[in-house]
Amino acid sequence: MTSIRILFGAVLALVLLANTGGIRAEPTLQTQLRGQSGAEQSVRPTAAGSMALAQADSNAGPEISWQYQVEIVSGKLDDLHALIAEMAAHAEANEPGTLTYHWTISEDGTIGHIQERYADAEAALAHLASYNSQFADRLAPLVSSATMFVNGDPGAEVRQQIAGANPIYMQDAGGFVRGSDGD
């Protein structure tokens, strides 16, 4: 009964948001639900602003994202900045399936956060192959004590590739994402 109330509340909130123009109709912002049959469905705003249930496209792979928190080795911040610029430029130019590759660094220069997002498992695997062959050995002496958080289930092959990082797998608990243009 509790899951029905939560599901109803989520659908009601989406209807209210859609009817007030609070969300955009983009495939990446759909809310995934499981129907009584167990088939995955998505709630998406229609052109008229009401909500419609649609069967999820079973051929569309879900986006994969993860974040790292690393400690930056003392005295290595300038080297790290240079390598970040090189890694980001490489991913942007050569990995069309890499949707986000972004670093932030604490004000005192001791902690780094890396946000990575991929169109699908194939894109994540392509990035990992590129990173491992070109950058892993150069980044290792600049950072330590990494913690990796993976959002959702990236699939068995990606799990195998990142197992050495001892990732923490996070499951969706709700919320929303606005478009990058401020909507």
N, CA and C of each residue as an Amber inpcrd file, in Angstrom:
protein
   549
   0.8170000  -1.1860000   0.0000000   0.0000000   0.0000000   0.0000000
   0.8720000   1.2650000   0.0000000   1.9730000   1.2360000   0.7490000
   2.8600000   2.3880000   0.8020000   3.4220000   2.7030000  -0.5700000
   3.8250000   1.6690000  -1.3330000   4.3960000   1.9190000  -2.6540000
   3.3500000   2.5160000  -3.5980000   2.0830000   2.1450000  -3.4240000
   1.0270000   2.7310000  -4.2570000   0.8820000   4.2140000  -3.9280000
   0.9220000   4.5670000  -2.6350000   0.8230000   5.9830000  -2.2390000
   2.0010000   6.7820000  -2.7880000   3.2010000   6.2130000  -2.7000000
   4.3820000   6.9020000  -3.2180000   4.2650000   7.0830000  -4.7220000
   3.8590000   6.0310000  -5.4360000   3.6840000   6.0910000  -6.8770000
   2.6420000   7.1360000  -7.2380000   1.4950000   7.1360000  -6.5500000
   0.4510000   8.1160000  -6.8200000   0.9690000   9.5240000  -6.5620000
   1.6810000   9.7120000  -5.4670000   2.2340000  11.0240000  -5.1460000
   3.2020000  11.5080000  -6.2100000   4.0410000  10.6030000  -6.7230000
   5.0040000  10.9790000  -7.7560000   4.2880000  11.3600000  -9.0430000
   3.2800000  10.5900000  -9.4260000   2.5220000  10.8910000 -10.6440000
   1.7750000  12.2090000 -10.4780000   1.1400000  12.4270000  -9.3100000
   0.4260000  13.6660000  -9.0580000   1.3760000  14.8660000  -9.1420000
   2.5470000  14.7520000  -8.5550000   3.5190000  15.8420000  -8.6060000
   3.9380000  16.1250000 -10.0390000   4.1340000  15.0880000 -10.8370000
   4.5040000  15.2830000 -12.2380000   3.3810000  15.9430000 -13.0210000
   2.1380000  15.5470000 -12.7470000   0.9940000  16.1680000 -13.4230000
   0.9420000  17.6470000 -13.0790000   1.0940000  17.9780000 -11.7990000
   1.0540000  19.3780000 -11.3890000   2.1860000  20.1670000 -12.0320000
   3.3820000  19.5970000 -12.0580000   4.5110000  20.2790000 -12.6850000
   4.2790000  20.4770000 -14.1740000   3.7740000  19.4510000 -14.8430000
   3.5470000  19.5480000 -16.2820000   2.4820000  20.5970000 -16.5870000
   1.4230000  20.6160000 -15.8020000   0.3360000  21.5530000 -16.0480000
   0.7240000  22.9870000 -15.7340000   1.7580000  23.2050000 -14.9400000
   2.2100000  24.5610000 -14.6390000   3.4550000  24.9190000 -15.4400000
   3.8560000  24.0440000 -16.3500000   5.0200000  24.3260000 -17.1790000
   6.3310000  24.1090000 -16.4550000   6.3200000  23.3610000 -15.3390000
   7.5080000  23.1890000 -14.5330000   8.4900000  22.1560000 -15.0330000
   8.1170000  21.3160000 -16.0180000   9.0600000  20.3550000 -16.5700000
   8.9680000  20.3690000 -18.0840000  10.0330000  19.9180000 -18.7290000
  10.0900000  19.8570000 -20.1780000   9.9070000  18.4230000 -20.6300000
   9.4040000  18.2560000 -21.8200000   9.1830000  16.9280000 -22.3780000
  10.4350000  16.4600000 -23.0970000  11.4170000  15.9940000 -22.3560000
  12.6390000  15.4520000 -22.9300000  12.7870000  14.0170000 -22.4800000
  13.1930000  13.1200000 -23.3630000  13.3130000  11.7090000 -22.9940000
  14.1980000  11.4790000 -21.7770000  15.2460000  12.2680000 -21.5900000
  16.1430000  12.0410000 -20.4680000  15.5250000  12.4620000 -19.1410000
  14.3850000  13.1610000 -19.1720000  13.7590000  13.6220000 -17.9470000
  12.5010000  12.8390000 -17.6270000  12.2690000  11.7280000 -18.2890000
  11.0930000  10.9180000 -18.0250000  11.2270000  10.2270000 -16.6770000
  10.0850000   9.9450000 -16.0650000  10.0710000   9.2020000 -14.8230000
   9.7330000   7.7570000 -15.1400000  10.5610000   6.8360000 -14.7100000
  10.3400000   5.4240000 -14.9880000   9.4720000   4.7950000 -13.9060000
   8.4660000   4.0680000 -14.3260000   7.5530000   3.3710000 -13.4250000
   7.4360000   1.9270000 -13.8760000   7.0590000   1.0540000 -12.9830000
   6.7790000  -0.3290000 -13.3460000   5.2860000  -0.5490000 -13.2180000
   4.6710000  -0.9760000 -14.3160000   3.2420000  -1.2670000 -14.3140000
   2.9610000  -2.5820000 -13.6050000   1.6870000  -2.9470000 -13.4960000
   1.3170000  -4.1910000 -12.8170000   1.9210000  -5.3990000 -13.5080000
   2.1140000  -5.3110000 -14.8200000   2.6920000  -6.4350000 -15.5530000
   4.1920000  -6.5480000 -15.3240000   4.7890000  -5.5330000 -14.6810000
   6.2320000  -5.5260000 -14.4760000   6.9780000  -4.8300000 -15.5970000
   6.2490000  -4.4730000 -16.6810000   6.8900000  -3.7790000 -17.7910000
   7.2140000  -2.3540000 -17.3760000   8.3780000  -1.8920000 -17.7820000
   8.7710000  -0.5320000 -17.4390000   7.9770000   0.4420000 -18.2980000
   7.4500000   1.4750000 -17.6620000   6.7010000   2.5120000 -18.3480000
   7.3090000   3.8440000 -17.9900000   7.0200000   4.8500000 -18.7740000
   7.5050000   6.1760000 -18.4190000   6.3550000   7.1530000 -18.4540000
   6.4010000   8.1040000 -17.5330000   5.4170000   9.1760000 -17.5050000
   6.0820000  10.3600000 -18.1700000   5.4390000  10.9110000 -19.1800000
   6.0200000  12.0600000 -19.8600000   4.9400000  13.0770000 -20.1700000
   5.2930000  14.3520000 -20.1300000   4.3220000  15.3800000 -20.4710000
   3.9730000  15.3020000 -21.9460000   2.7070000  15.5280000 -22.2770000
   2.2830000  15.5740000 -23.6680000   2.3180000  17.0230000 -24.1310000
   2.0850000  17.2350000 -25.4110000   2.1140000  18.5920000 -25.9550000
   1.0770000  19.4890000 -25.2830000  -0.0380000  18.9070000 -24.8470000
  -1.0920000  19.6920000 -24.2100000  -0.8010000  19.9510000 -22.7380000
   0.2840000  19.4010000 -22.2040000   0.6460000  19.6400000 -20.8170000
   0.0940000  18.6120000 -19.8540000  -0.6690000  17.6170000 -20.3440000
  -1.1420000  16.5650000 -19.4570000  -0.1360000  15.4270000 -19.4780000
  -0.3570000  14.4180000 -18.6460000   0.6030000  13.3180000 -18.5570000
   0.1020000  12.1170000 -19.3440000   1.0270000  11.3840000 -19.9100000
   0.6910000  10.1690000 -20.6450000   1.6450000   9.0690000 -20.2230000
   1.1290000   7.8580000 -20.0810000   1.9820000   6.7060000 -19.8170000
   2.3830000   6.1130000 -21.1530000   3.6450000   5.8230000 -21.3150000
   4.1370000   5.2370000 -22.5520000   5.0600000   4.0890000 -22.2030000
   5.0200000   3.0310000 -22.9820000   5.9320000   1.9140000 -22.7760000
   7.3500000   2.3970000 -23.0270000   8.2730000   2.0220000 -22.1610000
   9.6700000   2.4090000 -22.3440000  10.2440000   1.6780000 -23.5410000
  11.1090000   2.3260000 -24.2890000  11.7800000   1.7350000 -25.4230000
  12.8180000   0.7550000 -24.9090000  12.5830000  -0.5380000 -25.1170000
  13.4960000  -1.5470000 -24.5760000  14.8480000  -1.5250000 -25.2720000
  14.9430000  -0.8780000 -26.4420000  16.2160000  -0.8040000 -27.1500000
  17.0700000   0.3730000 -26.6900000  16.4770000   1.3020000 -25.9830000
  17.2270000   2.4830000 -25.5480000  17.9620000   2.1650000 -24.2550000
  19.2810000   2.2310000 -24.3050000  20.0730000   1.9770000 -23.1080000
  20.0130000   3.1690000 -22.1790000  19.9670000   2.9240000 -20.8910000
  19.8980000   4.0380000 -19.9500000  21.2440000   4.7570000 -19.8600000
  21.1750000   6.0320000 -19.5570000  22.4110000   6.7620000 -19.3150000
  23.0940000   6.1760000 -18.0920000  24.4030000   6.2970000 -18.0720000
  25.2110000   5.8220000 -16.9580000  25.9610000   7.0230000 -16.4090000
  25.9810000   7.1540000 -15.0890000  26.7580000   8.2460000 -14.5100000
  27.4190000   7.7850000 -13.2310000  28.5240000   8.4550000 -12.9320000
  29.2060000   8.2110000 -11.6660000  29.9660000   9.4430000 -11.2590000
  30.3190000   9.4680000  -9.9870000  31.1140000  10.5430000  -9.4170000
  32.2500000   9.9220000  -8.6120000  33.3620000  10.6110000  -8.6240000
  34.5000000  10.2450000  -7.7900000  34.7740000  11.3980000  -6.8340000
  35.2570000  11.0630000  -5.6640000  35.8780000  12.0540000  -4.7940000
  37.2990000  11.5710000  -4.5740000  38.2610000  12.4490000  -4.8160000
  39.6740000  12.0950000  -4.6610000  40.3630000  13.1160000  -3.7720000
  41.3970000  12.6600000  -3.0920000  42.2820000  13.5810000  -2.3760000
  43.4070000  13.9370000  -3.3340000  43.7250000  15.2230000  -3.3990000
  44.7770000  15.6960000  -4.2990000  46.0940000  15.6980000  -3.5300000
  47.0920000  15.0720000  -4.1110000  48.4010000  14.9800000  -3.4780000
  48.9910000  16.3900000  -3.3430000  49.5190000  16.6810000  -2.1640000
  50.1080000  17.9920000  -1.8760000  51.1890000  18.3400000  -2.9000000
  51.1140000  19.5580000  -3.4220000  52.1050000  20.0180000  -4.3830000
  51.8180000  19.6070000  -5.8210000  50.7240000  18.8940000  -6.0740000
  50.4290000  18.3810000  -7.4160000  49.2560000  19.0760000  -8.0920000
  48.7240000  20.1250000  -7.4770000  47.5230000  20.7650000  -8.0140000
  47.7390000  21.3350000  -9.4150000  48.8500000  21.9980000  -9.6570000
  49.1060000  22.5600000 -10.9900000  49.2110000  21.4600000 -12.0430000
  49.8950000  20.3670000 -11.7090000  49.9870000  19.2320000 -12.6330000
  48.6110000  18.6470000 -12.8950000  47.7840000  18.5780000 -11.8430000
  46.4340000  18.0400000 -11.9920000  45.5990000  18.9280000 -12.9110000
  45.6630000  20.2400000 -12.7280000  44.9110000  21.1520000 -13.5960000
  45.2840000  20.9350000 -15.0680000  46.5540000  20.7910000 -15.3480000
  47.0000000  20.5730000 -16.7290000  46.4630000  19.2540000 -17.2770000
  46.4990000  18.2050000 -16.4690000  46.0020000  16.9100000 -16.9220000
  44.4890000  16.9220000 -17.0900000  43.7780000  17.5950000 -16.1940000
  42.3150000  17.7120000 -16.3320000  41.9750000  18.3500000 -17.6780000
  42.6450000  19.4280000 -18.0180000  42.3810000  20.1040000 -19.2940000
  42.6160000  19.1500000 -20.4660000  43.6820000  18.3760000 -20.3920000
  43.9920000  17.4290000 -21.4690000  42.9530000  16.3090000 -21.5470000
  42.5850000  15.7430000 -20.3910000  41.5990000  14.6520000 -20.3770000
  40.2400000  15.1370000 -20.8790000  39.8150000  16.3140000 -20.4230000
  38.5150000  16.8520000 -20.8400000  38.4980000  17.1310000 -22.3420000
  39.5680000  17.7300000 -22.8630000  39.6370000  18.0200000 -24.2950000
  39.6040000  16.7330000 -25.1130000  40.3160000  15.7170000 -24.6380000
  40.3320000  14.4290000 -25.3500000  38.9380000  13.8020000 -25.3650000
  38.2710000  13.7620000 -24.1970000  36.9400000  13.1540000 -24.1220000
  35.9470000  13.9180000 -24.9950000  36.0100000  15.2440000 -24.9430000
  35.0750000  16.0490000 -25.7330000  35.2830000  15.8390000 -27.2360000
  36.5250000  15.7510000 -27.6780000  36.8250000  15.6260000 -29.1050000
  36.6500000  14.2090000 -29.6480000  36.8430000  13.1980000 -28.8020000
  36.9110000  11.8260000 -29.3010000  35.8530000  10.8680000 -28.7780000
  35.0390000  11.3060000 -27.8480000  34.0620000  10.4030000 -27.2250000
  32.6660000  11.0320000 -27.2730000  31.9730000  10.9080000 -28.4030000
  30.6570000  11.5470000 -28.5150000  29.6350000  11.0180000 -27.5100000
  29.8230000   9.8220000 -27.0050000  28.9080000   9.2570000 -26.0170000
  29.1880000   9.7120000 -24.5940000  30.2910000  10.4400000 -24.3890000
  30.5690000  11.0270000 -23.0810000  29.8070000  12.3400000 -23.0210000
  28.7610000  12.3770000 -22.1900000  27.8750000  13.5290000 -22.1140000
  28.3570000  14.5620000 -21.1050000  29.0000000  14.0990000 -20.0370000
  29.5470000  15.0000000 -19.0150000  30.8820000  14.4380000 -18.5450000
  31.8750000  15.2880000 -18.5190000  33.1580000  14.9780000 -17.8950000
  33.5950000  16.2730000 -17.2420000  33.4150000  16.3770000 -15.9310000
  33.6030000  17.6610000 -15.2640000  34.2410000  17.4820000 -13.8890000
  35.2710000  18.2690000 -13.6360000  35.9620000  18.2690000 -12.3470000
  35.6040000  19.5370000 -11.5770000  35.5150000  19.4150000 -10.2620000
  35.4860000  20.5610000  -9.3590000  36.5140000  20.2910000  -8.2710000
  37.1170000  21.3680000  -7.7520000  38.1770000  21.2320000  -6.7440000
  37.8450000  22.1450000  -5.5780000  38.0410000  21.6420000  -4.3680000
  37.7620000  22.4190000  -3.1640000  38.6120000  23.6860000  -3.1370000
  38.1240000  24.6820000  -2.3950000  38.8320000  25.9640000  -2.3150000
  40.2750000  25.8190000  -1.8370000  40.5040000  24.8600000  -0.9400000
  41.8710000  24.6920000  -0.4230000  42.7340000  23.7840000  -1.3040000
  42.1620000  23.2930000  -2.4180000  42.9340000  22.4940000  -3.3720000
  43.2780000  21.0900000  -2.9160000  42.5390000  20.5460000  -1.9430000
  42.8720000  19.2160000  -1.4220000  41.9130000  18.1100000  -1.8590000
  40.7280000  18.4780000  -2.3160000  39.7100000  17.4880000  -2.6960000
  39.2260000  17.7830000  -4.1080000  39.0960000  16.7430000  -4.9180000
  38.5320000  16.8670000  -6.2580000  37.2950000  16.0060000  -6.3980000
  36.3090000  16.5130000  -7.1060000  35.1120000  15.7400000  -7.4660000
  35.0820000  15.6400000  -8.9820000  34.8140000  14.4450000  -9.4800000
  34.7060000  14.2270000 -10.9120000  33.3060000  13.7080000 -11.1920000
  32.6070000  14.3570000 -12.1120000  31.2760000  13.9170000 -12.5280000
  31.3850000  13.4220000 -13.9550000  30.9340000  12.1910000 -14.1720000
  30.9840000  11.6140000 -15.5120000  29.6070000  11.0470000 -15.8410000
  29.1720000  11.2730000 -17.0980000  27.8660000  10.7770000 -17.5470000
  28.0040000  10.3120000 -18.9870000  27.4270000   9.1600000 -19.2820000
  27.5680000   8.5250000 -20.5880000  26.2040000   8.1860000 -21.1680000
  26.0940000   8.2130000 -22.4790000  24.8360000   7.9190000 -23.1560000
  24.3660000   6.4900000 -22.8920000  25.3180000   5.5670000 -22.7510000
  24.9840000   4.1620000 -22.5350000  26.2500000   3.4080000 -22.1190000
  26.1100000   2.1010000 -21.9330000  27.2410000   1.2850000 -21.4870000
  28.3740000   1.2850000 -22.5090000  28.0350000   1.2710000 -23.7830000
  29.0670000   1.2840000 -24.8270000  29.9300000   2.5470000 -24.7240000
  29.3020000   3.6880000 -24.4820000  30.0420000   4.9440000 -24.3470000
  30.9190000   4.9340000 -23.0930000  30.3980000   4.3720000 -21.9990000
  31.1880000   4.2830000 -20.7660000  32.4020000   3.3920000 -20.9740000
  32.2140000   2.2720000 -21.6540000  33.3300000   1.3610000 -21.9230000
  34.3680000   2.0120000 -22.8360000  33.9300000   2.7870000 -23.8190000
  34.8610000   3.4860000 -24.7060000  35.6930000   4.4920000 -23.9080000
  35.0290000   5.2180000 -22.9880000  35.7680000   6.1760000 -22.1680000
  36.7760000   5.4590000 -21.2690000  36.3520000   4.3750000 -20.6480000
  37.2530000   3.6360000 -19.7590000  38.4720000   3.1230000 -20.5130000
  38.2670000   2.6250000 -21.7220000  39.3950000   2.1270000 -22.5250000
  40.3640000   3.2650000 -22.8470000  39.8210000   4.4010000 -23.2290000
  40.6510000   5.5560000 -23.5530000  41.3990000   6.0520000 -22.3170000
  40.6750000   6.1810000 -21.2040000  41.2880000   6.6470000 -19.9570000
  42.4060000   5.6990000 -19.5170000  42.1120000   4.3950000 -19.5130000
  43.1080000   3.4160000 -19.0500000  44.3600000   3.4060000 -19.9180000
  44.1980000   3.5940000 -21.2220000  45.3660000   3.5330000 -22.1110000
  46.1670000   4.8310000 -22.1520000  45.5170000   5.9690000 -21.8640000
  46.2100000   7.2450000 -22.0460000  46.4330000   8.0750000 -20.7890000
  45.6020000   7.8780000 -19.7580000  45.6480000   8.8200000 -18.6450000
  45.8050000   8.2010000 -17.2510000  45.4200000   6.9670000 -17.0560000
  45.4120000   6.3720000 -15.7120000  46.7830000   6.4500000 -15.0370000
  47.8290000   6.0920000 -15.7480000  49.1700000   6.1090000 -15.1550000
  49.6490000   7.5180000 -14.8290000  49.1440000   8.5010000 -15.5460000
  49.5420000   9.8910000 -15.3070000  48.7340000  10.5330000 -14.1830000
  47.4750000  10.0820000 -13.9930000  46.6410000  10.6370000 -12.9270000
  46.9830000  10.0290000 -11.5660000  47.3460000   8.7640000 -11.5420000
  47.5820000   8.0460000 -10.2800000  48.5210000   8.7700000  -9.3040000
  49.6420000   9.3340000  -9.7260000  50.5180000  10.0020000  -8.7540000
  50.0150000  11.3730000  -8.2800000  48.9200000  11.8530000  -8.8710000
  48.4120000  13.1800000  -8.5260000  47.2740000  13.1560000  -7.5120000
  46.6160000  11.9960000  -7.3780000  45.4640000  11.8760000  -6.4810000
  45.5750000  10.5970000  -5.6570000  44.8410000  10.5800000  -4.5530000
  44.8170000   9.3750000  -3.7220000  43.4400000   9.2180000  -3.1090000
  43.2210000   8.1010000  -2.4790000  42.0210000   7.8500000  -1.6980000
  40.7440000   8.1740000  -2.4510000  40.5260000   7.5160000  -3.5880000
  39.3370000   7.7700000  -4.4030000  38.1350000   6.9970000  -3.8770000
  36.9840000   7.6440000  -3.8920000  35.7070000   6.9980000  -3.6030000
  34.8280000   7.2000000  -4.8250000  34.2510000   6.1040000  -5.3250000
  33.4310000   6.1580000  -6.5320000  31.9920000   5.8310000  -6.1920000
  31.0750000   6.6610000  -6.7060000  29.6400000   6.4420000  -6.5490000
  29.0510000   6.2680000  -7.9390000  28.3620000   5.1380000  -8.1750000
  27.7450000   4.8610000  -9.4680000  26.2360000   4.9770000  -9.3070000
  25.6210000   5.7390000 -10.1970000  24.1720000   5.9300000 -10.1450000
  23.4740000   4.8760000 -10.9760000  22.7040000   3.9980000 -10.3170000
  21.9800000   2.9500000 -11.0100000  22.8710000   1.7730000 -11.3550000
  22.3590000   0.9090000 -12.2090000  23.0880000  -0.2900000 -12.6060000
  23.6300000  -0.1170000 -14.0190000  24.9490000  -0.0200000 -14.1820000
  25.5250000   0.2040000 -15.5060000  25.6380000  -1.0650000 -16.3560000
  25.2810000  -2.2180000 -15.8180000  25.3980000  -3.4700000 -16.5550000
  26.6530000  -4.2320000 -16.1580000  26.6480000  -5.5090000 -16.4600000
  27.7090000  -6.4150000 -16.0100000  29.0890000  -6.0540000 -16.5550000
  29.1750000  -5.6890000 -17.8370000  30.4890000  -5.4180000 -18.4270000
  31.1310000  -4.1670000 -17.8140000  30.3410000  -3.1120000 -17.6200000
  30.8810000  -1.9000000 -16.9980000  31.2340000  -2.1960000 -15.5460000
  30.3630000  -2.9350000 -14.8320000  30.6630000  -3.3050000 -13.4460000
  32.0110000  -4.0170000 -13.3510000  32.2560000  -4.9180000 -14.2710000
  33.5200000  -5.6590000 -14.2690000  34.7010000  -4.7100000 -14.4930000
  34.5470000  -3.7650000 -15.4120000  35.6320000  -2.8380000 -15.7310000
  35.9760000  -1.9090000 -14.5680000  34.9880000  -1.5350000 -13.7560000
  35.2250000  -0.5790000 -12.6740000  35.3300000  -1.2340000 -11.3060000
  35.2880000  -2.5580000 -11.2580000  35.3030000  -3.2720000  -9.9730000
  36.5010000  -2.9090000  -9.1080000  37.6430000  -2.6540000  -9.7070000
  38.8500000  -2.3200000  -8.9520000  38.7410000  -1.0290000  -8.1650000
  37.7870000  -0.1670000  -8.5280000  37.5840000   1.0960000  -7.8140000
  36.6700000   0.9090000  -6.5950000  36.1910000  -0.3260000  -6.3860000
  35.2720000  -0.6230000  -5.2780000  34.1210000   0.3720000  -5.2040000
  33.3690000   0.5070000  -6.3060000  32.3190000   1.5220000  -6.3420000
  31.1780000   1.2310000  -5.3660000  30.5170000   2.2970000  -4.9710000
  29.2860000   2.2160000  -4.1890000  28.1610000   2.4540000  -5.1810000
  27.2430000   1.4880000  -5.3130000  26.1510000   1.5990000  -6.2700000
  24.9510000   2.2590000  -5.5990000  24.5180000   3.3760000  -6.1740000
  23.4110000   4.1560000  -5.6420000  22.1640000   3.8890000  -6.4840000
  21.0060000   3.7990000  -5.8370000  19.7410000   3.5940000  -6.5280000
  18.9190000   4.8720000  -6.4640000  18.1450000   5.1280000  -7.5120000
  17.3310000   6.3290000  -7.5920000  16.3340000   6.3710000  -6.4420000
  16.2490000   7.5200000  -5.7820000  15.3190000   7.6940000  -4.6780000
  14.3450000   8.8390000  -4.9410000  14.4310000   9.4580000  -6.1120000
  13.5040000  10.5200000  -6.4750000  14.2010000  11.8340000  -6.7300000
  13.4740000  12.7720000  -7.2450000  13.9920000  14.0920000  -7.5480000
  13.7900000  14.4390000  -9.0020000  14.5120000  15.4330000  -9.4950000
  14.3530000  15.8580000 -10.8790000  15.6480000  16.4720000 -11.3820000
  15.7160000  16.6620000 -12.6970000  16.8430000  17.3090000 -13.3490000
  16.2680000  18.3480000 -14.2870000  16.7370000  19.5740000 -14.1800000
  16.3050000  20.6170000 -15.1120000  17.2540000  20.6530000 -16.2970000
  16.7930000  21.2010000 -17.3840000  17.6270000  21.3360000 -18.5760000
  18.7390000  22.3190000 -18.3400000  19.8140000  22.2020000 -19.0890000
  20.9780000  23.0630000 -18.9250000  20.7070000  24.4990000 -19.3480000
  19.6060000  24.7440000 -20.0350000  19.2980000  26.1180000 -20.4560000
  18.4660000  26.8630000 -19.4310000  18.3740000  26.3080000 -18.2030000
  17.7030000  27.0020000 -17.1160000  16.2540000  26.6560000 -16.9460000
  15.7020000  25.8220000 -17.8210000  14.2900000  25.4120000 -17.6690000
  14.1120000  24.5140000 -16.4840000
